[in-house]
């Protein structure tokens, strides 16, 4: 692929806040390791554990989040 592999979000004081694209829950210390991250239309998307589990088949099928 011609897209770079996304780097994991740093944890600790240098971490950027992450917001779940599904339900809007906030993770002020960066996305926890249990969250799902992928790039969609050039934008990094994070999904919390609950949203990722609820839409696992669509995520694995690489369907855009707008579809699910």
Short mmCIF file of N, CA, C and O in Angstrom, two decimals:
data_model
loop_
_atom_site.label_atom_id
_atom_site.label_comp_id
_atom_site.label_asym_id
_atom_site.label_seq_id
_atom_site.Cartn_x
_atom_site.Cartn_y
_atom_site.Cartn_z
N UNK A 1 0.84 -1.17 0.00
CA UNK A 1 0.00 0.00 0.00
C UNK A 1 0.88 1.24 0.00
O UNK A 1 2.02 1.20 0.44
N UNK A 2 0.34 2.34 -0.42
CA UNK A 2 1.10 3.57 -0.47
C UNK A 2 0.89 4.47 0.75
O UNK A 2 1.38 5.58 0.79
N UNK A 3 0.16 3.98 1.74
CA UNK A 3 -0.05 4.76 2.96
C UNK A 3 0.89 4.28 4.05
O UNK A 3 1.12 3.09 4.19
N UNK A 4 1.43 5.22 4.84
CA UNK A 4 2.30 4.80 5.94
C UNK A 4 1.49 4.10 7.03
O UNK A 4 0.31 4.37 7.21
N UNK A 5 2.16 3.20 7.73
CA UNK A 5 1.52 2.50 8.83
C UNK A 5 1.33 3.46 9.99
O UNK A 5 2.26 4.17 10.38
N UNK A 6 0.11 3.55 10.56
CA UNK A 6 -0.10 4.46 11.68
C UNK A 6 0.73 4.05 12.89
O UNK A 6 0.85 2.87 13.19
N UNK A 7 1.30 5.00 13.55
CA UNK A 7 2.08 4.76 14.76
C UNK A 7 1.14 4.70 15.95
O UNK A 7 0.14 5.40 15.98
N UNK A 8 1.46 3.89 16.97
CA UNK A 8 0.63 3.85 18.17
C UNK A 8 0.64 5.21 18.86
O UNK A 8 1.61 5.96 18.80
N UNK A 9 -0.47 5.52 19.50
CA UNK A 9 -0.58 6.78 20.23
C UNK A 9 0.28 6.71 21.48
O UNK A 9 0.19 5.76 22.25
N UNK A 10 1.14 7.71 21.71
CA UNK A 10 1.97 7.69 22.91
C UNK A 10 1.12 7.81 24.17
O UNK A 10 0.09 8.48 24.16
N UNK A 11 1.53 7.17 25.23
CA UNK A 11 0.86 7.24 26.51
C UNK A 11 1.62 8.18 27.42
O UNK A 11 2.82 8.39 27.25
N UNK A 12 0.96 8.75 28.40
CA UNK A 12 1.64 9.61 29.37
C UNK A 12 1.43 11.08 29.06
O UNK A 12 0.51 11.46 28.35
N UNK A 13 2.31 11.96 29.61
CA UNK A 13 2.10 13.39 29.48
C UNK A 13 2.17 13.93 28.06
O UNK A 13 1.58 14.94 27.74
N UNK A 14 2.90 13.26 27.15
CA UNK A 14 3.01 13.74 25.78
C UNK A 14 1.89 13.23 24.88
O UNK A 14 1.85 13.55 23.69
N UNK A 15 0.97 12.46 25.40
CA UNK A 15 -0.10 11.86 24.61
C UNK A 15 -1.12 12.91 24.17
O UNK A 15 -1.43 13.85 24.91
N UNK A 16 -1.62 12.76 22.96
CA UNK A 16 -2.69 13.61 22.45
C UNK A 16 -4.03 13.00 22.85
O UNK A 16 -4.19 11.78 22.84
N UNK A 17 -5.01 13.82 23.22
CA UNK A 17 -6.32 13.26 23.58
C UNK A 17 -6.94 12.53 22.39
O UNK A 17 -6.72 12.90 21.24
N UNK A 18 -7.68 11.48 22.68
CA UNK A 18 -8.36 10.71 21.64
C UNK A 18 -9.84 10.69 21.95
O UNK A 18 -10.25 10.64 23.11
N UNK A 19 -10.66 10.73 20.91
CA UNK A 19 -12.10 10.70 21.04
C UNK A 19 -12.63 9.57 20.17
O UNK A 19 -12.24 9.44 19.01
N UNK A 20 -13.52 8.75 20.73
CA UNK A 20 -14.12 7.66 19.96
C UNK A 20 -14.99 8.25 18.86
O UNK A 20 -15.86 9.08 19.12
N UNK A 21 -14.76 7.82 17.61
CA UNK A 21 -15.53 8.30 16.48
C UNK A 21 -16.94 7.73 16.47
O UNK A 21 -17.80 8.24 15.76
N UNK A 22 -17.18 6.70 17.27
CA UNK A 22 -18.50 6.10 17.30
C UNK A 22 -19.43 6.75 18.31
O UNK A 22 -20.49 7.26 17.98
N UNK A 23 -19.00 6.79 19.57
CA UNK A 23 -19.88 7.29 20.64
C UNK A 23 -19.42 8.61 21.24
O UNK A 23 -20.14 9.23 22.01
N UNK A 24 -18.20 9.04 20.92
CA UNK A 24 -17.72 10.33 21.40
C UNK A 24 -17.07 10.32 22.76
O UNK A 24 -16.74 11.37 23.29
N UNK A 25 -16.86 9.14 23.35
CA UNK A 25 -16.21 9.08 24.66
C UNK A 25 -14.78 9.60 24.53
O UNK A 25 -14.12 9.39 23.51
N UNK A 26 -14.32 10.33 25.54
CA UNK A 26 -13.02 10.99 25.51
C UNK A 26 -11.99 10.19 26.29
O UNK A 26 -12.29 9.68 27.37
N UNK A 27 -10.78 10.08 25.75
CA UNK A 27 -9.65 9.47 26.44
C UNK A 27 -8.55 10.53 26.51
O UNK A 27 -7.76 10.68 25.58
N UNK A 28 -8.51 11.33 27.58
CA UNK A 28 -7.59 12.48 27.65
C UNK A 28 -6.11 12.11 27.62
O UNK A 28 -5.29 12.93 27.23
N UNK A 29 -5.76 10.91 28.03
CA UNK A 29 -4.35 10.50 28.04
C UNK A 29 -3.95 9.73 26.80
O UNK A 29 -2.99 8.97 26.80
N UNK A 30 -4.69 9.88 25.71
CA UNK A 30 -4.40 9.14 24.49
C UNK A 30 -5.23 7.86 24.44
O UNK A 30 -5.80 7.44 25.44
N UNK A 31 -5.30 7.28 23.27
CA UNK A 31 -6.09 6.06 23.10
C UNK A 31 -5.46 4.90 23.86
O UNK A 31 -4.29 4.62 23.68
N UNK A 32 -6.25 4.23 24.71
CA UNK A 32 -5.72 3.06 25.41
C UNK A 32 -5.39 1.95 24.40
O UNK A 32 -5.92 1.94 23.29
N UNK A 33 -4.53 1.01 24.78
CA UNK A 33 -4.15 -0.06 23.85
C UNK A 33 -5.32 -0.93 23.42
O UNK A 33 -5.24 -1.62 22.41
N UNK A 34 -6.42 -0.90 24.14
CA UNK A 34 -7.57 -1.73 23.79
C UNK A 34 -8.46 -1.08 22.74
O UNK A 34 -9.36 -1.73 22.22
N UNK A 35 -8.22 0.18 22.41
CA UNK A 35 -9.02 0.87 21.39
C UNK A 35 -8.55 0.46 20.00
O UNK A 35 -7.41 0.08 19.78
N UNK A 36 -9.45 0.56 19.01
CA UNK A 36 -9.15 0.26 17.62
C UNK A 36 -8.82 1.57 16.90
O UNK A 36 -9.49 2.57 17.10
N UNK A 37 -7.79 1.53 16.07
CA UNK A 37 -7.38 2.71 15.31
C UNK A 37 -7.18 2.31 13.86
O UNK A 37 -6.57 1.28 13.57
N UNK A 38 -7.73 3.12 12.95
CA UNK A 38 -7.46 2.92 11.54
C UNK A 38 -7.58 4.24 10.81
O UNK A 38 -8.10 5.21 11.34
N UNK A 39 -7.04 4.29 9.59
CA UNK A 39 -7.08 5.50 8.79
C UNK A 39 -8.18 5.36 7.76
O UNK A 39 -8.26 4.38 7.03
N UNK A 40 -9.06 6.36 7.74
CA UNK A 40 -10.19 6.36 6.82
C UNK A 40 -10.23 7.72 6.13
O UNK A 40 -10.31 8.75 6.80
N UNK A 41 -10.13 7.73 4.81
CA UNK A 41 -10.11 8.97 4.03
C UNK A 41 -9.00 9.92 4.49
O UNK A 41 -9.18 11.13 4.57
N UNK A 42 -7.86 9.35 4.85
CA UNK A 42 -6.71 10.15 5.26
C UNK A 42 -6.77 10.66 6.69
O UNK A 42 -5.89 11.41 7.11
N UNK A 43 -7.77 10.28 7.45
CA UNK A 43 -7.93 10.74 8.82
C UNK A 43 -7.87 9.55 9.77
O UNK A 43 -8.51 8.52 9.52
N UNK A 44 -7.11 9.68 10.85
CA UNK A 44 -7.01 8.62 11.85
C UNK A 44 -8.29 8.59 12.68
O UNK A 44 -8.73 9.61 13.19
N UNK A 45 -8.90 7.43 12.78
CA UNK A 45 -10.13 7.22 13.54
C UNK A 45 -9.86 6.29 14.71
O UNK A 45 -9.18 5.28 14.54
N UNK A 46 -10.39 6.62 15.87
CA UNK A 46 -10.29 5.77 17.04
C UNK A 46 -11.68 5.30 17.43
O UNK A 46 -12.64 6.05 17.33
N UNK A 47 -11.78 4.04 17.87
CA UNK A 47 -13.03 3.50 18.36
C UNK A 47 -12.79 2.80 19.69
O UNK A 47 -11.84 2.01 19.83
N UNK A 48 -13.63 3.11 20.67
CA UNK A 48 -13.50 2.50 22.00
C UNK A 48 -13.83 1.01 21.90
O UNK A 48 -14.31 0.52 20.88
N UNK A 49 -13.58 0.30 22.98
CA UNK A 49 -13.80 -1.15 23.00
C UNK A 49 -15.25 -1.50 22.68
O UNK A 49 -15.52 -2.40 21.88
N UNK A 50 -16.19 -0.78 23.28
CA UNK A 50 -17.61 -1.08 23.07
C UNK A 50 -18.02 -0.87 21.61
O UNK A 50 -18.70 -1.71 21.03
N UNK A 51 -17.62 0.25 21.02
CA UNK A 51 -17.97 0.51 19.62
C UNK A 51 -17.28 -0.46 18.68
O UNK A 51 -17.88 -0.92 17.70
N UNK A 52 -16.04 -0.79 18.95
CA UNK A 52 -15.31 -1.74 18.11
C UNK A 52 -15.95 -3.12 18.16
O UNK A 52 -16.12 -3.78 17.13
N UNK A 53 -16.33 -3.56 19.35
CA UNK A 53 -16.98 -4.88 19.46
C UNK A 53 -18.33 -4.91 18.78
O UNK A 53 -18.70 -5.90 18.16
N UNK A 54 -19.08 -3.81 18.88
CA UNK A 54 -20.41 -3.77 18.27
C UNK A 54 -20.34 -3.79 16.75
O UNK A 54 -21.29 -4.21 16.09
N UNK A 55 -19.22 -3.35 16.18
CA UNK A 55 -19.09 -3.25 14.72
C UNK A 55 -17.93 -4.06 14.17
O UNK A 55 -17.39 -3.73 13.11
N UNK A 56 -17.56 -5.11 14.86
CA UNK A 56 -16.38 -5.90 14.49
C UNK A 56 -16.43 -6.42 13.06
O UNK A 56 -15.46 -6.33 12.32
N UNK A 57 -17.57 -6.94 12.63
CA UNK A 57 -17.66 -7.50 11.27
C UNK A 57 -17.45 -6.43 10.21
O UNK A 57 -16.79 -6.66 9.20
N UNK A 58 -18.01 -5.26 10.42
CA UNK A 58 -17.84 -4.17 9.46
C UNK A 58 -16.39 -3.69 9.43
O UNK A 58 -15.84 -3.38 8.37
N UNK A 59 -15.75 -3.63 10.60
CA UNK A 59 -14.35 -3.20 10.67
C UNK A 59 -13.47 -4.21 9.96
O UNK A 59 -12.61 -3.83 9.15
N UNK A 60 -13.66 -5.49 10.22
CA UNK A 60 -12.85 -6.51 9.56
C UNK A 60 -13.12 -6.57 8.07
O UNK A 60 -12.25 -6.92 7.29
N UNK A 61 -14.34 -6.21 7.66
CA UNK A 61 -14.68 -6.17 6.24
C UNK A 61 -14.20 -4.90 5.56
O UNK A 61 -14.45 -4.70 4.38
N UNK A 62 -13.54 -4.03 6.33
CA UNK A 62 -12.99 -2.76 5.85
C UNK A 62 -14.06 -1.86 5.25
O UNK A 62 -13.83 -1.14 4.28
N UNK A 63 -15.25 -1.89 5.84
CA UNK A 63 -16.29 -0.99 5.42
C UNK A 63 -16.09 0.36 6.10
O UNK A 63 -15.69 0.42 7.26
N UNK A 64 -16.33 1.45 5.39
CA UNK A 64 -16.20 2.77 5.98
C UNK A 64 -17.15 2.91 7.16
O UNK A 64 -18.26 2.38 7.16
N UNK A 65 -16.74 3.68 8.17
CA UNK A 65 -17.57 3.85 9.37
C UNK A 65 -18.89 4.51 9.05
O UNK A 65 -19.87 4.33 9.76
N UNK A 66 -18.97 5.27 7.95
CA UNK A 66 -20.25 5.88 7.57
C UNK A 66 -21.27 4.80 7.19
O UNK A 66 -22.47 5.02 7.31
N UNK A 67 -20.80 3.63 6.74
CA UNK A 67 -21.70 2.55 6.38
C UNK A 67 -22.34 1.92 7.61
O UNK A 67 -23.49 1.55 7.63
N UNK A 68 -21.54 1.77 8.70
CA UNK A 68 -22.07 1.13 9.89
C UNK A 68 -22.41 2.16 10.91
O UNK A 68 -23.09 2.01 11.84
#
